[in-house]
Amino acid sequence: MGRNPQSSGKLRPIDLAREHGLSTQAVRNYEEAGILPAADRTPSGYRTYTPLHACALRTFLALLPGHGHRATTAIMQAVNRGAADEALRLVDESHAQLLDDRQTLRAVTGALRDARSSAGPARGATSGPGGTFIGPLAGRLGVRPATLRAWERAGLVLPHRDPRTGYRVYDGAAVRDAQLTHQLRRGGYLLEQIAPLITHVRAAGGLEPLAAALDDWQDRLSARGRAMLTGAAALEGYLRARERSRSS
């Protein structure tokens, strides 16, 4: 059937695609996006790849589960333009986000415990007799005020209105609901999935569904952390492969 293209060091798009169940167009798209190094062309214009391209593709796919598409694309682009330090900084940012998610989960788990006594204010609520306004609460959560208004329309957060100004005011319970909604949205839950969980919290009973959701999010964080380890090993291998390629 002829020579094995991998044994010659020259690979076709189909050779890279078959290894991962991708289309040849996907491989070409990855190259055009800078995820793979630029390929050489034959005199007739066909792309030719090398084992280094195959390593780049494996690295990209290994990084995806832990870092997501946007961050992984930026990491590979940085490596391929020779900016390894920038790539490592992007990796650090993903790890920092994972740590922040773990800390948020821990805070929400505490809020879940506090929800058993719904009379008291939620941990982290702004002090003051009336509560907090939409701007400060949005700033603390890192969301836009429009997001809080969307959560209100979905019935997830129920501020009251200041009778004099008409401004939204979030008391301790509303802040708690906003914190729980924010965490669950970051965990990938849809608003319609969050609604019954918030209802259980307000009822100060039947908290098992929310506890199960937080357990699931904990499992996702653990899976993401392990995926980052796998991606880090692949990235180290690719960096070394690039070093060998430059020195040969």
Tab-separated table of C-alpha atoms in Angstrom:
chain	number	residue	atom	x	y	z
A	1	MET	CA	0.000	0.000	0.000
A	2	GLY	CA	3.077	2.255	-0.046
A	3	ARG	CA	5.127	3.956	2.613
A	4	ASN	CA	3.848	4.860	6.051
A	5	PRO	CA	3.750	8.689	6.090
A	6	GLN	CA	4.525	8.772	9.817
A	7	SER	CA	7.739	6.831	9.357
A	8	SER	CA	8.977	9.462	6.886
A	9	GLY	CA	8.241	12.383	9.206
A	10	LYS	CA	5.743	13.821	6.711
A	11	LEU	CA	2.082	13.672	7.640
A	12	ARG	CA	-1.053	14.566	5.742
A	13	PRO	CA	-4.057	16.301	7.329
A	14	ILE	CA	-5.901	12.979	7.266
A	15	ASP	CA	-3.124	11.358	9.315
A	16	LEU	CA	-3.589	13.874	12.138
A	17	ALA	CA	-7.366	13.802	11.835
A	18	ARG	CA	-7.743	10.022	12.026
A	19	GLU	CA	-5.808	9.740	15.283
A	20	HIS	CA	-8.416	11.822	17.094
A	21	GLY	CA	-11.571	11.181	15.080
A	22	LEU	CA	-11.510	14.682	13.612
A	23	SER	CA	-12.216	15.941	10.122
A	24	THR	CA	-9.386	17.148	7.927
A	25	GLN	CA	-11.136	20.529	7.843
A	26	ALA	CA	-10.893	20.714	11.639
A	27	VAL	CA	-7.139	20.141	11.406
A	28	ARG	CA	-6.824	22.893	8.810
A	29	ASN	CA	-8.928	25.196	10.972
A	30	TYR	CA	-6.668	24.555	13.952
A	31	GLU	CA	-3.651	25.477	11.863
A	32	GLU	CA	-5.284	28.664	10.594
A	33	ALA	CA	-6.167	29.591	14.203
A	34	GLY	CA	-2.532	29.227	15.288
A	35	ILE	CA	-3.238	26.175	17.424
A	36	LEU	CA	-0.873	24.193	15.201
A	37	PRO	CA	2.343	25.591	13.729
A	38	ALA	CA	2.131	26.696	10.117
A	39	ALA	CA	2.467	23.736	7.770
A	40	ASP	CA	4.809	23.477	4.800
A	41	ARG	CA	3.272	23.160	1.359
A	42	THR	CA	4.084	20.848	-1.491
A	43	PRO	CA	4.728	22.380	-4.937
A	44	SER	CA	1.103	21.586	-5.752
A	45	GLY	CA	-0.110	23.436	-2.645
A	46	TYR	CA	-0.975	20.527	-0.343
A	47	ARG	CA	-0.228	20.866	3.374
A	48	THR	CA	2.406	18.617	4.885
A	49	TYR	CA	2.617	18.155	8.604
A	50	THR	CA	5.283	16.638	10.839
A	51	PRO	CA	5.350	14.775	14.166
A	52	LEU	CA	5.654	18.208	15.803
A	53	HIS	CA	2.233	19.136	14.411
A	54	ALA	CA	0.850	15.843	15.693
A	55	CYS	CA	2.287	16.634	19.127
A	56	ALA	CA	0.718	20.116	19.017
A	57	LEU	CA	-2.691	18.649	18.239
A	58	ARG	CA	-2.421	16.101	21.055
A	59	THR	CA	-1.412	18.903	23.414
A	60	PHE	CA	-4.348	21.094	22.411
A	61	LEU	CA	-6.814	18.262	22.955
A	62	ALA	CA	-5.200	17.371	26.310
A	63	LEU	CA	-5.453	20.968	27.534
A	64	LEU	CA	-9.083	21.460	26.497
A	65	PRO	CA	-10.863	19.636	29.371
A	66	GLY	CA	-9.011	21.584	32.050
A	67	HIS	CA	-8.718	25.027	30.502
A	68	GLY	CA	-11.606	25.364	28.039
A	69	HIS	CA	-11.443	26.282	24.373
A	70	ARG	CA	-10.619	29.980	24.610
A	71	ALA	CA	-7.790	29.646	27.137
A	72	THR	CA	-6.387	26.546	25.432
A	73	THR	CA	-6.359	28.303	22.071
A	74	ALA	CA	-4.523	31.273	23.594
A	75	ILE	CA	-1.987	28.956	25.255
A	76	MET	CA	-1.205	27.139	22.000
A	77	GLN	CA	-1.004	30.374	20.036
A	78	ALA	CA	1.505	31.755	22.533
A	79	VAL	CA	3.655	28.623	22.394
A	80	ASN	CA	3.631	28.545	18.603
A	81	ARG	CA	4.785	32.138	18.318
A	82	GLY	CA	7.623	31.430	20.739
A	83	ALA	CA	6.091	33.144	23.779
A	84	ALA	CA	6.383	30.284	26.260
A	85	ASP	CA	6.270	32.600	29.283
A	86	GLU	CA	2.965	34.037	28.073
A	87	ALA	CA	1.599	30.505	27.668
A	88	LEU	CA	2.635	29.629	31.215
A	89	ARG	CA	1.006	32.807	32.518
A	90	LEU	CA	-2.257	31.747	30.864
A	91	VAL	CA	-1.938	28.338	32.498
A	92	ASP	CA	-1.449	30.064	35.853
A	93	GLU	CA	-4.618	32.096	35.274
A	94	SER	CA	-6.629	28.923	34.758
A	95	HIS	CA	-5.242	27.466	37.982
A	96	ALA	CA	-6.090	30.700	39.798
A	97	GLN	CA	-9.651	30.501	38.460
A	98	LEU	CA	-9.928	26.913	39.664
A	99	LEU	CA	-8.736	27.952	43.120
A	100	ASP	CA	-11.243	30.803	43.146
A	101	ASP	CA	-14.010	28.372	42.203
A	102	ARG	CA	-12.992	26.079	45.062
A	103	GLN	CA	-13.070	28.969	47.512
A	104	THR	CA	-16.455	30.096	46.213
A	105	LEU	CA	-17.808	26.578	46.547
A	106	ARG	CA	-16.594	26.457	50.136
A	107	ALA	CA	-18.340	29.773	50.836
A	108	VAL	CA	-21.566	28.596	49.232
A	109	THR	CA	-21.442	25.346	51.184
A	110	GLY	CA	-21.292	27.484	54.310
A	111	ALA	CA	-24.223	29.525	53.022
A	112	LEU	CA	-26.133	26.293	52.511
A	113	ARG	CA	-25.575	25.409	56.160
A	114	ASP	CA	-26.677	28.893	57.163
A	115	ALA	CA	-29.806	28.526	55.046
A	116	ARG	CA	-31.198	26.078	57.582
A	117	SER	CA	-31.903	29.161	59.652
A	118	SER	CA	-33.291	31.530	57.044
A	119	ALA	CA	-34.062	34.288	59.506
A	120	GLY	CA	-30.452	35.464	59.748
A	121	PRO	CA	-28.578	37.447	57.098
A	122	ALA	CA	-26.401	35.605	54.599
A	123	ARG	CA	-22.693	35.592	55.171
A	124	GLY	CA	-21.060	38.384	53.206
A	125	ALA	CA	-24.170	40.580	53.074
A	126	THR	CA	-23.518	44.302	53.036
A	127	SER	CA	-24.102	45.832	56.458
A	128	GLY	CA	-26.741	48.460	56.949
A	129	PRO	CA	-30.402	48.620	57.937
A	130	GLY	CA	-31.756	48.375	54.398
A	131	GLY	CA	-29.367	45.976	52.713
A	132	THR	CA	-27.280	46.598	49.624
A	133	PHE	CA	-28.001	48.079	46.201
A	134	ILE	CA	-27.580	46.411	42.828
A	135	GLY	CA	-24.267	48.055	41.902
A	136	PRO	CA	-22.269	47.004	44.980
A	137	LEU	CA	-23.714	43.489	44.908
A	138	ALA	CA	-22.942	43.068	41.200
A	139	GLY	CA	-19.406	44.304	41.815
A	140	ARG	CA	-18.797	41.847	44.634
A	141	LEU	CA	-20.066	38.922	42.584
A	142	GLY	CA	-18.215	40.004	39.450
A	143	VAL	CA	-21.357	40.173	37.300
A	144	ARG	CA	-23.197	42.977	35.532
A	145	PRO	CA	-26.264	44.600	37.089
A	146	ALA	CA	-28.184	43.330	34.053
A	147	THR	CA	-27.359	39.779	35.160
A	148	LEU	CA	-28.902	40.398	38.587
A	149	ARG	CA	-31.986	41.829	36.901
A	150	ALA	CA	-32.217	38.686	34.729
A	151	TRP	CA	-31.992	36.512	37.841
A	152	GLU	CA	-34.760	38.612	39.377
A	153	ARG	CA	-36.985	38.067	36.312
A	154	ALA	CA	-36.361	34.321	36.662
A	155	GLY	CA	-37.458	34.502	40.321
A	156	LEU	CA	-34.032	33.498	41.654
A	157	VAL	CA	-33.267	36.738	43.499
A	158	LEU	CA	-36.026	38.805	45.081
A	159	PRO	CA	-34.947	42.303	46.090
A	160	HIS	CA	-37.468	44.731	47.481
A	161	ARG	CA	-37.880	48.327	46.381
A	162	ASP	CA	-36.945	51.320	48.480
A	163	PRO	CA	-40.305	53.116	48.939
A	164	ARG	CA	-38.697	56.539	48.582
A	165	THR	CA	-36.354	56.020	45.617
A	166	GLY	CA	-37.731	52.899	43.943
A	167	TYR	CA	-34.217	51.413	43.881
A	168	ARG	CA	-33.729	47.683	44.295
A	169	VAL	CA	-32.506	46.738	47.773
A	170	TYR	CA	-31.037	43.303	48.500
A	171	ASP	CA	-31.439	42.118	52.062
A	172	GLY	CA	-29.520	39.217	53.576
A	173	ALA	CA	-31.752	36.556	52.031
A	174	ALA	CA	-31.540	38.137	48.572
A	175	VAL	CA	-27.742	38.360	48.821
A	176	ARG	CA	-27.639	34.709	49.831
A	177	ASP	CA	-29.798	33.726	46.850
A	178	ALA	CA	-27.578	35.772	44.535
A	179	GLN	CA	-24.459	34.046	45.886
A	180	LEU	CA	-25.975	30.607	45.414
A	181	THR	CA	-27.222	31.455	41.918
A	182	HIS	CA	-23.828	32.810	40.941
A	183	GLN	CA	-22.019	29.686	42.105
A	184	LEU	CA	-24.418	27.316	40.378
A	185	ARG	CA	-24.241	29.297	37.134
A	186	ARG	CA	-20.456	28.995	37.250
A	187	GLY	CA	-20.979	25.282	37.718
A	188	GLY	CA	-22.821	25.132	34.413
A	189	TYR	CA	-26.395	24.984	35.716
A	190	LEU	CA	-29.216	26.625	33.777
A	191	LEU	CA	-31.540	29.140	35.393
A	192	GLU	CA	-34.444	26.711	35.211
A	193	GLN	CA	-32.333	24.108	37.022
A	194	ILE	CA	-31.398	26.572	39.755
A	195	ALA	CA	-34.946	27.778	40.443
A	196	PRO	CA	-36.169	24.744	42.421
A	197	LEU	CA	-32.950	24.677	44.431
A	198	ILE	CA	-33.379	28.296	45.469
A	199	THR	CA	-36.980	27.527	46.389
A	200	HIS	CA	-35.777	24.787	48.743
A	201	VAL	CA	-33.297	27.167	50.351
A	202	ARG	CA	-36.027	29.733	50.954
A	203	ALA	CA	-38.201	27.085	52.525
A	204	ALA	CA	-35.327	26.242	54.918
A	205	GLY	CA	-35.894	22.574	54.254
A	206	GLY	CA	-35.573	19.979	51.529
A	207	LEU	CA	-31.963	21.030	50.931
A	208	GLU	CA	-30.859	17.674	49.552
A	209	PRO	CA	-31.199	18.726	45.881
A	210	LEU	CA	-28.892	21.701	46.442
A	211	ALA	CA	-26.456	19.577	48.421
A	212	ALA	CA	-26.386	17.074	45.551
A	213	ALA	CA	-25.784	19.892	43.058
A	214	LEU	CA	-22.850	21.177	45.100
A	215	ASP	CA	-21.453	17.647	45.375
A	216	ASP	CA	-21.668	17.400	41.593
A	217	TRP	CA	-19.849	20.736	41.221
A	218	GLN	CA	-17.160	19.492	43.622
A	219	ASP	CA	-16.716	16.449	41.385
A	220	ARG	CA	-16.418	18.742	38.359
A	221	LEU	CA	-13.745	20.809	40.081
A	222	SER	CA	-11.785	17.668	40.936
A	223	ALA	CA	-12.092	16.414	37.361
A	224	ARG	CA	-10.929	19.800	36.068
A	225	GLY	CA	-7.945	19.768	38.396
A	226	ARG	CA	-6.874	16.329	37.225
A	227	ALA	CA	-7.423	17.332	33.598
A	228	MET	CA	-5.091	20.268	34.181
A	229	LEU	CA	-2.414	17.836	35.363
A	230	THR	CA	-2.829	15.784	32.195
A	231	GLY	CA	-2.703	18.944	30.087
A	232	ALA	CA	0.413	20.176	31.888
A	233	ALA	CA	2.257	16.949	31.081
A	234	ALA	CA	1.261	17.236	27.422
A	235	LEU	CA	2.295	20.894	27.290
A	236	GLU	CA	5.697	20.119	28.806
A	237	GLY	CA	6.168	17.426	26.175
A	238	TYR	CA	5.270	19.827	23.386
A	239	LEU	CA	7.627	22.522	24.695
A	240	ARG	CA	10.442	19.972	24.751
A	241	ALA	CA	9.553	18.773	21.253
A	242	ARG	CA	9.767	22.345	19.976
A	243	GLU	CA	13.171	22.775	21.626
A	244	ARG	CA	14.440	19.593	19.963
A	245	SER	CA	13.020	20.725	16.633
A	246	ARG	CA	14.843	24.059	16.810
A	247	SER	CA	18.146	22.450	17.770
A	248	SER	CA	18.057	19.793	15.027
